[in-house]
Amino acid sequence: MTAVPPLSSDDQPQHVAIIMDGNGRWARSRGRPRTFGHREGVEALRRTVEAAGALNLAYLTVFGFSTENWSRPKDEVHTLMDLLRLYVQRDLDRLVREGVRIRVIGERSGLSADILRIIETAESRTAQNTHLNLTIAFNYGAQNEIARAARRVAEDVARGALRPDEVNEASLGARLDTAGLPAPDLIVRTSGELRLSNFMLWQAAYAELVFLDILWPDFDRAALEAAIDEFRRRERRYGGASRHAGS
Ligand code: IPE
Ligand code: IPE
Ligand code: MG
């Protein structure tokens, strides 16, 4: 592989979030069960975390399991739970050494005790790391996240810690699972689907969206760089005037 210099210019996204989609179709096209696609998807995740580190991205967030994915067949749900165990346990020592900080966002209730323990261990063992912030959205749904944040706001108001007139974007944002993380600059979805599927609805307010036709198990550094190249061609306006519109 040719050496690509790390990204360095100002238009580098600070935070890239990825909806890792297409494992099932990748497996089906090979005549294999969907779970085979999920296993290959973990390899793609390993490659992507390594590439993100090499490209000096500060924040990488990946969507691994949605609150809606419980509706899948039992054995598939089981495999997806196993793969989180496998990924975090097998890679944790290396991620600790490489300076990766792990966070897991999403609904914790409903996850088994051993998964909760694995998540807590990964978060605490990497809490001091600063090279790459890897956030795994697991049992995550944006509407669920916003509803839980609203519940915290209500509880704080009820006990007098927050006044109703202090409820605003900042105080609600500070009660989301992503508190302390910058909003994603770039959200990438693989597999050609053109939707967010309940991913980071609040945080996506001004994200650039890039949809790739590649299926997740085929994702690699070149695909990540292609998405970032596309991001660099976009003009972000945040509701302001176009730079090209004249005055
Ligand atoms: C993404 O691949 C992995 C998860 C949603 C957990 P899919 O399993 O959704 O694969 P497709 O979209 O059916 O091909
Ligand atoms: C989104 O993909 C969830 C993850 C990538 C974890 P889905 O495959 O579940 O989304 P839909 O069903 O196509 O909208
Ligand atoms: Mg899918």
CSV table of N, CA and C in Angstrom, one decimal, residues 78-224:
chain,number,residue,atom,x,y,z
A,78,HIS,N,-27.7,-12.6,19.2
A,78,HIS,CA,-26.7,-13.2,20.1
A,78,HIS,C,-25.2,-13.0,19.5
A,79,THR,N,-25.1,-13.2,18.2
A,79,THR,CA,-23.8,-13.0,17.5
A,79,THR,C,-23.3,-11.6,17.7
A,80,LEU,N,-24.3,-10.6,17.5
A,80,LEU,CA,-23.8,-9.2,17.6
A,80,LEU,C,-23.4,-8.9,19.0
A,81,MET,N,-24.0,-9.5,20.0
A,81,MET,CA,-23.5,-9.3,21.4
A,81,MET,C,-22.2,-9.9,21.6
A,82,ASP,N,-22.0,-11.1,21.1
A,82,ASP,CA,-20.7,-11.9,21.2
A,82,ASP,C,-19.6,-11.1,20.5
A,83,LEU,N,-19.9,-10.4,19.4
A,83,LEU,CA,-18.9,-9.7,18.7
A,83,LEU,C,-18.4,-8.5,19.5
A,84,LEU,N,-19.3,-7.8,20.2
A,84,LEU,CA,-18.8,-6.7,21.1
A,84,LEU,C,-17.9,-7.3,22.1
A,85,ARG,N,-18.3,-8.4,22.7
A,85,ARG,CA,-17.4,-9.0,23.7
A,85,ARG,C,-16.0,-9.3,23.1
A,86,LEU,N,-16.1,-9.9,21.9
A,86,LEU,CA,-14.9,-10.3,21.3
A,86,LEU,C,-14.0,-9.1,20.9
A,87,TYR,N,-14.6,-8.1,20.3
A,87,TYR,CA,-13.8,-7.0,19.8
A,87,TYR,C,-13.2,-6.3,21.0
A,88,VAL,N,-14.0,-6.0,22.0
A,88,VAL,CA,-13.4,-5.2,23.1
A,88,VAL,C,-12.4,-6.0,23.9
A,89,GLN,N,-12.7,-7.3,24.2
A,89,GLN,CA,-11.8,-8.1,25.0
A,89,GLN,C,-10.5,-8.3,24.2
A,90,ARG,N,-10.6,-8.7,23.0
A,90,ARG,CA,-9.4,-9.1,22.2
A,90,ARG,C,-8.5,-7.9,21.9
A,91,ASP,N,-9.1,-6.8,21.7
A,91,ASP,CA,-8.3,-5.6,21.2
A,91,ASP,C,-8.0,-4.7,22.4
A,92,LEU,N,-8.5,-4.9,23.6
A,92,LEU,CA,-8.4,-3.9,24.6
A,92,LEU,C,-6.9,-3.6,25.0
A,93,ASP,N,-6.1,-4.6,25.2
A,93,ASP,CA,-4.7,-4.3,25.5
A,93,ASP,C,-4.0,-3.4,24.5
A,94,ARG,N,-4.3,-3.8,23.2
A,94,ARG,CA,-3.6,-3.0,22.1
A,94,ARG,C,-4.2,-1.6,22.1
A,95,LEU,N,-5.5,-1.5,22.3
A,95,LEU,CA,-6.1,-0.1,22.2
A,95,LEU,C,-5.5,0.7,23.4
A,96,VAL,N,-5.4,0.1,24.6
A,96,VAL,CA,-4.8,0.8,25.7
A,96,VAL,C,-3.4,1.3,25.3
A,97,ARG,N,-2.6,0.4,24.8
A,97,ARG,CA,-1.2,0.8,24.4
A,97,ARG,C,-1.2,1.9,23.4
A,98,GLU,N,-2.1,1.8,22.4
A,98,GLU,CA,-2.1,2.8,21.3
A,98,GLU,C,-2.7,4.1,21.6
A,99,GLY,N,-3.2,4.3,22.9
A,99,GLY,CA,-3.7,5.6,23.3
A,99,GLY,C,-5.1,5.8,22.9
A,100,VAL,N,-5.9,4.8,22.6
A,100,VAL,CA,-7.3,5.0,22.2
A,100,VAL,C,-8.2,5.0,23.5
A,101,ARG,N,-9.0,6.0,23.5
A,101,ARG,CA,-10.0,6.2,24.6
A,101,ARG,C,-11.3,5.6,24.1
A,102,ILE,N,-11.8,4.7,24.9
A,102,ILE,CA,-13.1,4.0,24.5
A,102,ILE,C,-14.3,4.6,25.3
A,103,ARG,N,-15.3,4.9,24.6
A,103,ARG,CA,-16.6,5.3,25.3
A,103,ARG,C,-17.7,4.5,24.6
A,104,VAL,N,-18.7,4.1,25.4
A,104,VAL,CA,-19.8,3.4,24.8
A,104,VAL,C,-21.1,4.2,25.1
A,105,ILE,N,-21.8,4.6,24.0
A,105,ILE,CA,-23.0,5.4,24.2
A,105,ILE,C,-24.2,4.5,23.9
A,106,GLY,N,-25.4,4.8,24.5
A,106,GLY,CA,-26.6,4.0,24.3
A,106,GLY,C,-27.2,3.6,25.6
A,107,GLU,N,-28.3,2.9,25.5
A,107,GLU,CA,-29.1,2.5,26.6
A,107,GLU,C,-28.4,1.3,27.3
A,108,ARG,N,-28.1,1.5,28.6
A,108,ARG,CA,-27.4,0.4,29.3
A,108,ARG,C,-28.3,-0.6,29.8
A,109,SER,N,-29.6,-0.2,30.2
A,109,SER,CA,-30.5,-1.2,30.7
A,109,SER,C,-30.9,-2.1,29.6
A,110,GLY,N,-31.0,-3.4,29.9
A,110,GLY,CA,-31.3,-4.4,28.8
A,110,GLY,C,-30.0,-5.1,28.3
A,111,LEU,N,-28.8,-4.6,28.7
A,111,LEU,CA,-27.6,-5.3,28.3
A,111,LEU,C,-27.3,-6.3,29.5
A,112,SER,N,-26.7,-7.4,29.1
A,112,SER,CA,-26.4,-8.4,30.2
A,112,SER,C,-25.2,-7.9,31.1
A,113,ALA,N,-25.2,-8.5,32.3
A,113,ALA,CA,-24.2,-8.0,33.3
A,113,ALA,C,-22.8,-8.2,32.8
A,114,ASP,N,-22.5,-9.2,32.0
A,114,ASP,CA,-21.1,-9.4,31.6
A,114,ASP,C,-20.7,-8.4,30.5
A,115,ILE,N,-21.7,-8.0,29.7
A,115,ILE,CA,-21.4,-6.9,28.7
A,115,ILE,C,-21.2,-5.6,29.4
A,116,LEU,N,-22.0,-5.3,30.4
A,116,LEU,CA,-21.8,-4.1,31.2
A,116,LEU,C,-20.4,-4.0,31.8
A,117,ARG,N,-20.0,-5.2,32.3
A,117,ARG,CA,-18.7,-5.2,32.9
A,117,ARG,C,-17.6,-5.0,31.9
A,118,ILE,N,-17.7,-5.6,30.7
A,118,ILE,CA,-16.7,-5.4,29.7
A,118,ILE,C,-16.7,-3.9,29.3
A,119,ILE,N,-17.8,-3.3,29.1
A,119,ILE,CA,-17.9,-1.9,28.7
A,119,ILE,C,-17.2,-1.0,29.8
A,120,GLU,N,-17.6,-1.3,31.1
A,120,GLU,CA,-17.0,-0.4,32.2
A,120,GLU,C,-15.5,-0.6,32.2
A,121,THR,N,-15.0,-1.8,32.1
A,121,THR,CA,-13.6,-2.1,32.1
A,121,THR,C,-12.9,-1.3,30.9
A,122,ALA,N,-13.5,-1.4,29.8
A,122,ALA,CA,-12.9,-0.7,28.6
A,122,ALA,C,-12.8,0.8,28.8
A,123,GLU,N,-13.9,1.3,29.4
A,123,GLU,CA,-13.9,2.8,29.6
A,123,GLU,C,-13.0,3.2,30.6
A,124,SER,N,-12.9,2.4,31.7
A,124,SER,CA,-12.0,2.9,32.8
A,124,SER,C,-10.5,2.6,32.5
A,125,ARG,N,-10.2,1.5,31.8
A,125,ARG,CA,-8.8,1.3,31.4
A,125,ARG,C,-8.3,2.3,30.4
A,126,THR,N,-9.2,2.9,29.6
A,126,THR,CA,-8.7,3.8,28.6
A,126,THR,C,-9.0,5.3,28.9
A,127,ALA,N,-9.5,5.5,30.1
A,127,ALA,CA,-10.0,6.9,30.4
A,127,ALA,C,-8.9,8.0,30.3
A,128,GLN,N,-7.6,7.6,30.5
A,128,GLN,CA,-6.6,8.6,30.4
A,128,GLN,C,-6.0,8.8,29.0
A,129,ASN,N,-6.4,8.0,28.1
A,129,ASN,CA,-5.9,8.0,26.7
A,129,ASN,C,-6.4,9.2,25.9
A,130,THR,N,-5.5,9.7,25.0
A,130,THR,CA,-5.9,10.9,24.3
A,130,THR,C,-5.6,10.8,22.8
A,131,HIS,N,-5.1,9.7,22.3
A,131,HIS,CA,-4.7,9.7,20.9
A,131,HIS,C,-5.9,9.7,20.0
A,132,LEU,N,-6.8,8.8,20.2
A,132,LEU,CA,-8.0,8.7,19.4
A,132,LEU,C,-9.2,8.4,20.3
A,133,ASN,N,-10.2,9.1,20.2
A,133,ASN,CA,-11.5,8.9,20.9
A,133,ASN,C,-12.4,8.0,20.2
A,134,LEU,N,-12.5,6.8,20.5
A,134,LEU,CA,-13.4,5.8,19.8
A,134,LEU,C,-14.6,5.6,20.6
A,135,THR,N,-15.8,6.0,20.0
A,135,THR,CA,-17.0,5.9,20.7
A,135,THR,C,-17.8,4.8,20.0
A,136,ILE,N,-18.3,3.8,20.7
A,136,ILE,CA,-19.1,2.8,20.2
A,136,ILE,C,-20.6,3.0,20.6
A,137,ALA,N,-21.4,3.2,19.6
A,137,ALA,CA,-22.9,3.3,19.8
A,137,ALA,C,-23.4,1.9,19.9
A,138,PHE,N,-23.8,1.4,21.0
A,138,PHE,CA,-24.2,0.0,21.2
A,138,PHE,C,-25.5,0.0,22.0
A,139,ASN,N,-26.5,-0.6,21.5
A,139,ASN,CA,-27.9,-0.5,22.1
A,139,ASN,C,-28.2,1.0,22.1
A,140,TYR,N,-27.9,1.6,21.0
A,140,TYR,CA,-28.1,3.1,20.8
A,140,TYR,C,-29.3,3.4,19.9
A,141,GLY,N,-30.0,4.4,20.3
A,141,GLY,CA,-31.1,4.9,19.4
A,141,GLY,C,-31.1,6.4,19.8
A,142,ALA,N,-31.1,7.3,18.8
A,142,ALA,CA,-31.1,8.7,19.2
A,142,ALA,C,-32.3,9.2,19.9
A,143,GLN,N,-33.5,8.6,19.5
A,143,GLN,CA,-34.7,9.1,20.2
A,143,GLN,C,-34.7,8.6,21.6
A,144,ASN,N,-34.2,7.4,21.9
A,144,ASN,CA,-34.0,6.9,23.3
A,144,ASN,C,-33.1,7.8,24.0
A,145,GLU,N,-31.9,8.2,23.4
A,145,GLU,CA,-30.9,9.0,24.1
A,145,GLU,C,-31.5,10.4,24.4
A,146,ILE,N,-32.3,11.0,23.5
A,146,ILE,CA,-32.9,12.3,23.8
A,146,ILE,C,-33.9,12.2,24.9
A,147,ALA,N,-34.7,11.1,24.8
A,147,ALA,CA,-35.7,10.9,25.9
A,147,ALA,C,-35.1,10.8,27.2
A,148,ARG,N,-34.0,10.0,27.3
A,148,ARG,CA,-33.3,9.9,28.6
A,148,ARG,C,-32.7,11.2,29.1
A,149,ALA,N,-32.2,12.0,28.1
A,149,ALA,CA,-31.7,13.3,28.5
A,149,ALA,C,-32.8,14.2,29.0
A,150,ALA,N,-34.0,14.1,28.4
A,150,ALA,CA,-35.1,14.9,28.8
A,150,ALA,C,-35.6,14.5,30.2
A,151,ARG,N,-35.5,13.2,30.5
A,151,ARG,CA,-35.9,12.7,31.8
A,151,ARG,C,-34.9,13.3,32.9
A,152,ARG,N,-33.6,13.3,32.5
A,152,ARG,CA,-32.6,13.9,33.5
A,152,ARG,C,-32.9,15.4,33.7
A,153,VAL,N,-33.3,16.1,32.7
A,153,VAL,CA,-33.6,17.5,32.8
A,153,VAL,C,-34.8,17.6,33.8
A,154,ALA,N,-35.8,16.8,33.5
A,154,ALA,CA,-37.0,16.8,34.4
A,154,ALA,C,-36.7,16.5,35.8
A,155,GLU,N,-35.8,15.5,36.0
A,155,GLU,CA,-35.4,15.2,37.4
A,155,GLU,C,-34.7,16.4,38.1
A,156,ASP,N,-33.8,17.0,37.3
A,156,ASP,CA,-33.0,18.1,37.9
A,156,ASP,C,-33.9,19.3,38.2
A,157,VAL,N,-34.9,19.5,37.3
A,157,VAL,CA,-35.8,20.6,37.6
A,157,VAL,C,-36.7,20.3,38.8
A,158,ALA,N,-37.1,19.0,38.9
A,158,ALA,CA,-38.0,18.6,40.0
A,158,ALA,C,-37.2,18.8,41.4
A,159,ARG,N,-35.9,18.5,41.4
A,159,ARG,CA,-35.2,18.6,42.7
A,159,ARG,C,-34.6,20.0,42.9
A,160,GLY,N,-34.9,20.9,42.0
A,160,GLY,CA,-34.5,22.3,42.1
A,160,GLY,C,-33.0,22.6,41.7
A,161,ALA,N,-32.4,21.6,40.9
A,161,ALA,CA,-31.0,21.8,40.5
A,161,ALA,C,-30.9,22.6,39.2
A,162,LEU,N,-32.1,22.7,38.5
A,162,LEU,CA,-32.1,23.4,37.2
A,162,LEU,C,-33.5,24.2,37.2
A,163,ARG,N,-33.4,25.4,36.7
A,163,ARG,CA,-34.7,26.2,36.6
A,163,ARG,C,-35.3,25.9,35.2
A,164,PRO,N,-36.6,25.9,35.0
A,164,PRO,CA,-37.2,25.7,33.7
A,164,PRO,C,-36.6,26.6,32.6
A,165,ASP,N,-36.3,27.9,33.0
A,165,ASP,CA,-35.8,28.8,32.0
A,165,ASP,C,-34.3,28.5,31.6
A,166,GLU,N,-33.7,27.5,32.3
A,166,GLU,CA,-32.3,27.1,32.0
A,166,GLU,C,-32.3,25.9,31.1
A,167,VAL,N,-33.5,25.4,30.7
A,167,VAL,CA,-33.6,24.3,29.8
A,167,VAL,C,-33.4,24.8,28.4
A,168,ASN,N,-32.3,24.5,27.8
A,168,ASN,CA,-32.0,25.0,26.4
A,168,ASN,C,-31.1,24.0,25.7
A,169,GLU,N,-30.5,24.3,24.5
A,169,GLU,CA,-29.7,23.4,23.8
A,169,GLU,C,-28.5,22.9,24.6
A,170,ALA,N,-27.9,23.9,25.3
A,170,ALA,CA,-26.7,23.5,26.1
A,170,ALA,C,-27.0,22.6,27.2
A,171,SER,N,-28.0,22.9,28.0
A,171,SER,CA,-28.3,22.0,29.2
A,171,SER,C,-28.9,20.7,28.8
A,172,LEU,N,-29.6,20.6,27.7
A,172,LEU,CA,-30.1,19.3,27.2
A,172,LEU,C,-28.9,18.5,26.6
A,173,GLY,N,-28.1,19.2,25.8
A,173,GLY,CA,-26.9,18.6,25.2
A,173,GLY,C,-26.0,18.0,26.2
A,174,ALA,N,-25.9,18.7,27.3
A,174,ALA,CA,-25.0,18.2,28.4
A,174,ALA,C,-25.5,17.0,29.1
A,175,ARG,N,-26.7,16.6,28.9
A,175,ARG,CA,-27.3,15.4,29.5
A,175,ARG,C,-27.5,14.3,28.5
A,176,LEU,N,-27.0,14.5,27.2
A,176,LEU,CA,-27.0,13.4,26.3
A,176,LEU,C,-25.8,12.5,26.6
A,177,ASP,N,-25.8,11.3,26.0
A,177,ASP,CA,-24.7,10.3,26.2
A,177,ASP,C,-23.4,10.9,25.7
A,178,THR,N,-23.5,11.8,24.7
A,178,THR,CA,-22.3,12.3,24.0
A,178,THR,C,-21.8,13.6,24.7
A,179,ALA,N,-22.3,13.9,25.9
A,179,ALA,CA,-21.8,15.1,26.6
A,179,ALA,C,-20.2,15.1,26.6
A,180,GLY,N,-19.7,16.2,26.3
A,180,GLY,CA,-18.2,16.3,26.3
A,180,GLY,C,-17.6,16.0,24.9
A,181,LEU,N,-18.3,15.4,24.0
A,181,LEU,CA,-17.8,15.1,22.7
A,181,LEU,C,-18.2,16.1,21.7
A,182,PRO,N,-17.4,16.5,20.8
A,182,PRO,CA,-17.8,17.5,19.8
A,182,PRO,C,-18.8,16.8,18.8
A,183,ALA,N,-19.7,17.6,18.2
A,183,ALA,CA,-20.6,17.0,17.2
A,183,ALA,C,-19.9,16.4,16.1
A,184,PRO,N,-20.4,15.3,15.4
A,184,PRO,CA,-19.7,14.8,14.3
A,184,PRO,C,-19.7,15.8,13.1
A,185,ASP,N,-18.5,16.0,12.5
A,185,ASP,CA,-18.4,16.8,11.3
A,185,ASP,C,-18.9,16.1,10.1
A,186,LEU,N,-18.6,14.8,10.1
A,186,LEU,CA,-18.9,13.9,8.9
A,186,LEU,C,-19.6,12.6,9.4
A,187,ILE,N,-20.7,12.3,8.8
A,187,ILE,CA,-21.4,11.0,9.1
A,187,ILE,C,-21.4,10.2,7.8
A,188,VAL,N,-20.8,9.1,7.9
A,188,VAL,CA,-20.6,8.2,6.7
A,188,VAL,C,-21.6,7.0,6.9
A,189,ARG,N,-22.3,6.6,5.9
A,189,ARG,CA,-23.1,5.4,5.9
A,189,ARG,C,-22.7,4.5,4.8
A,190,THR,N,-22.4,3.3,5.0
A,190,THR,CA,-22.1,2.3,4.0
A,190,THR,C,-23.3,1.6,3.5
A,191,SER,N,-23.2,0.9,2.5
A,191,SER,CA,-24.3,0.0,1.9
A,191,SER,C,-25.3,0.6,1.0
A,192,GLY,N,-25.1,1.9,0.8
A,192,GLY,CA,-26.0,2.6,-0.2
A,192,GLY,C,-27.3,3.1,0.3
A,193,GLU,N,-27.7,2.7,1.6
A,193,GLU,CA,-28.9,3.2,2.2
A,193,GLU,C,-28.8,4.7,2.5
A,194,LEU,N,-29.9,5.5,2.2
A,194,LEU,CA,-29.8,6.9,2.3
A,194,LEU,C,-30.7,7.3,3.5
A,195,ARG,N,-30.3,6.9,4.7
A,195,ARG,CA,-31.1,7.3,5.9
A,195,ARG,C,-30.1,7.2,7.1
A,196,LEU,N,-30.6,7.8,8.2
A,196,LEU,CA,-29.8,7.9,9.4
A,196,LEU,C,-30.2,6.7,10.4
A,197,SER,N,-31.4,6.1,10.2
A,197,SER,CA,-31.8,5.0,11.1
A,197,SER,C,-31.6,5.3,12.6
A,198,ASN,N,-32.1,6.5,13.0
A,198,ASN,CA,-32.1,6.8,14.5
A,198,ASN,C,-30.7,6.9,15.0
A,199,PHE,N,-29.7,7.4,14.2
A,199,PHE,CA,-28.3,7.6,14.7
A,199,PHE,C,-28.1,9.1,14.9
A,200,MET,N,-27.6,9.5,16.1
A,200,MET,CA,-27.2,10.8,16.4
A,200,MET,C,-28.0,11.9,15.8
A,201,LEU,N,-29.3,11.8,16.0
A,201,LEU,CA,-30.2,12.8,15.3
A,201,LEU,C,-30.0,14.2,15.9
A,202,TRP,N,-29.7,14.4,17.1
A,202,TRP,CA,-29.4,15.7,17.7
A,202,TRP,C,-28.1,16.2,17.2
A,203,GLN,N,-27.1,15.3,17.3
A,203,GLN,CA,-25.7,15.7,17.0
A,203,GLN,C,-25.4,15.9,15.5
A,204,ALA,N,-26.3,15.4,14.7
A,204,ALA,CA,-26.1,15.5,13.2
A,204,ALA,C,-26.6,16.8,12.6
A,205,ALA,N,-27.0,17.7,13.5
A,205,ALA,CA,-27.6,19.0,13.0
A,205,ALA,C,-26.9,19.6,11.9
A,206,TYR,N,-25.5,19.7,12.0
A,206,TYR,CA,-24.8,20.3,10.9
A,206,TYR,C,-23.7,19.4,10.3
A,207,ALA,N,-23.9,18.1,10.5
A,207,ALA,CA,-22.9,17.2,10.0
A,207,ALA,C,-23.0,17.1,8.5
A,208,GLU,N,-21.9,16.9,7.8
A,208,GLU,CA,-22.0,16.6,6.4
A,208,GLU,C,-22.3,15.1,6.3
A,209,LEU,N,-23.1,14.7,5.3
A,209,LEU,CA,-23.5,13.3,5.2
A,209,LEU,C,-22.9,12.7,3.9
A,210,VAL,N,-22.2,11.6,4.1
A,210,VAL,CA,-21.6,10.9,2.9
A,210,VAL,C,-22.1,9.5,2.9
A,211,PHE,N,-22.8,9.1,1.8
A,211,PHE,CA,-23.3,7.7,1.6
A,211,PHE,C,-22.4,7.0,0.6
A,212,LEU,N,-21.9,5.9,1.0
A,212,LEU,CA,-21.0,5.1,0.1
A,212,LEU,C,-21.7,3.8,-0.3
A,213,ASP,N,-21.5,3.4,-1.5
A,213,ASP,CA,-22.1,2.1,-2.0
A,213,ASP,C,-21.4,0.9,-1.5
A,214,ILE,N,-20.3,1.0,-0.9
A,214,ILE,CA,-19.5,-0.2,-0.4
A,214,ILE,C,-20.2,-0.8,0.8
A,215,LEU,N,-20.2,-2.1,0.9
A,215,LEU,CA,-20.7,-2.8,2.0
A,215,LEU,C,-19.7,-2.8,3.2
A,216,TRP,N,-20.2,-2.7,4.4
A,216,TRP,CA,-19.3,-2.5,5.5
A,216,TRP,C,-18.1,-3.5,5.6
A,217,PRO,N,-18.3,-4.8,5.4
A,217,PRO,CA,-17.1,-5.7,5.5
A,217,PRO,C,-16.0,-5.4,4.5
A,218,ASP,N,-16.3,-4.6,3.4
A,218,ASP,CA,-15.3,-4.2,2.5
A,218,ASP,C,-14.6,-2.9,2.8
A,219,PHE,N,-15.1,-2.2,3.9
A,219,PHE,CA,-14.6,-0.9,4.2
A,219,PHE,C,-13.1,-1.0,4.6
A,220,ASP,N,-12.3,0.0,4.2
A,220,ASP,CA,-10.9,0.1,4.6
A,220,ASP,C,-10.4,1.5,4.6
A,221,ARG,N,-9.1,1.7,4.7
A,221,ARG,CA,-8.6,3.0,4.8
A,221,ARG,C,-8.9,3.9,3.5
A,222,ALA,N,-8.8,3.2,2.4
A,222,ALA,CA,-9.1,4.0,1.1
A,222,ALA,C,-10.5,4.5,1.1
A,223,ALA,N,-11.4,3.7,1.6
A,223,ALA,CA,-12.9,4.1,1.7
A,223,ALA,C,-13.0,5.3,2.7
A,224,LEU,N,-12.3,5.2,3.8
A,224,LEU,CA,-12.4,6.3,4.8
A,224,LEU,C,-11.8,7.6,4.2
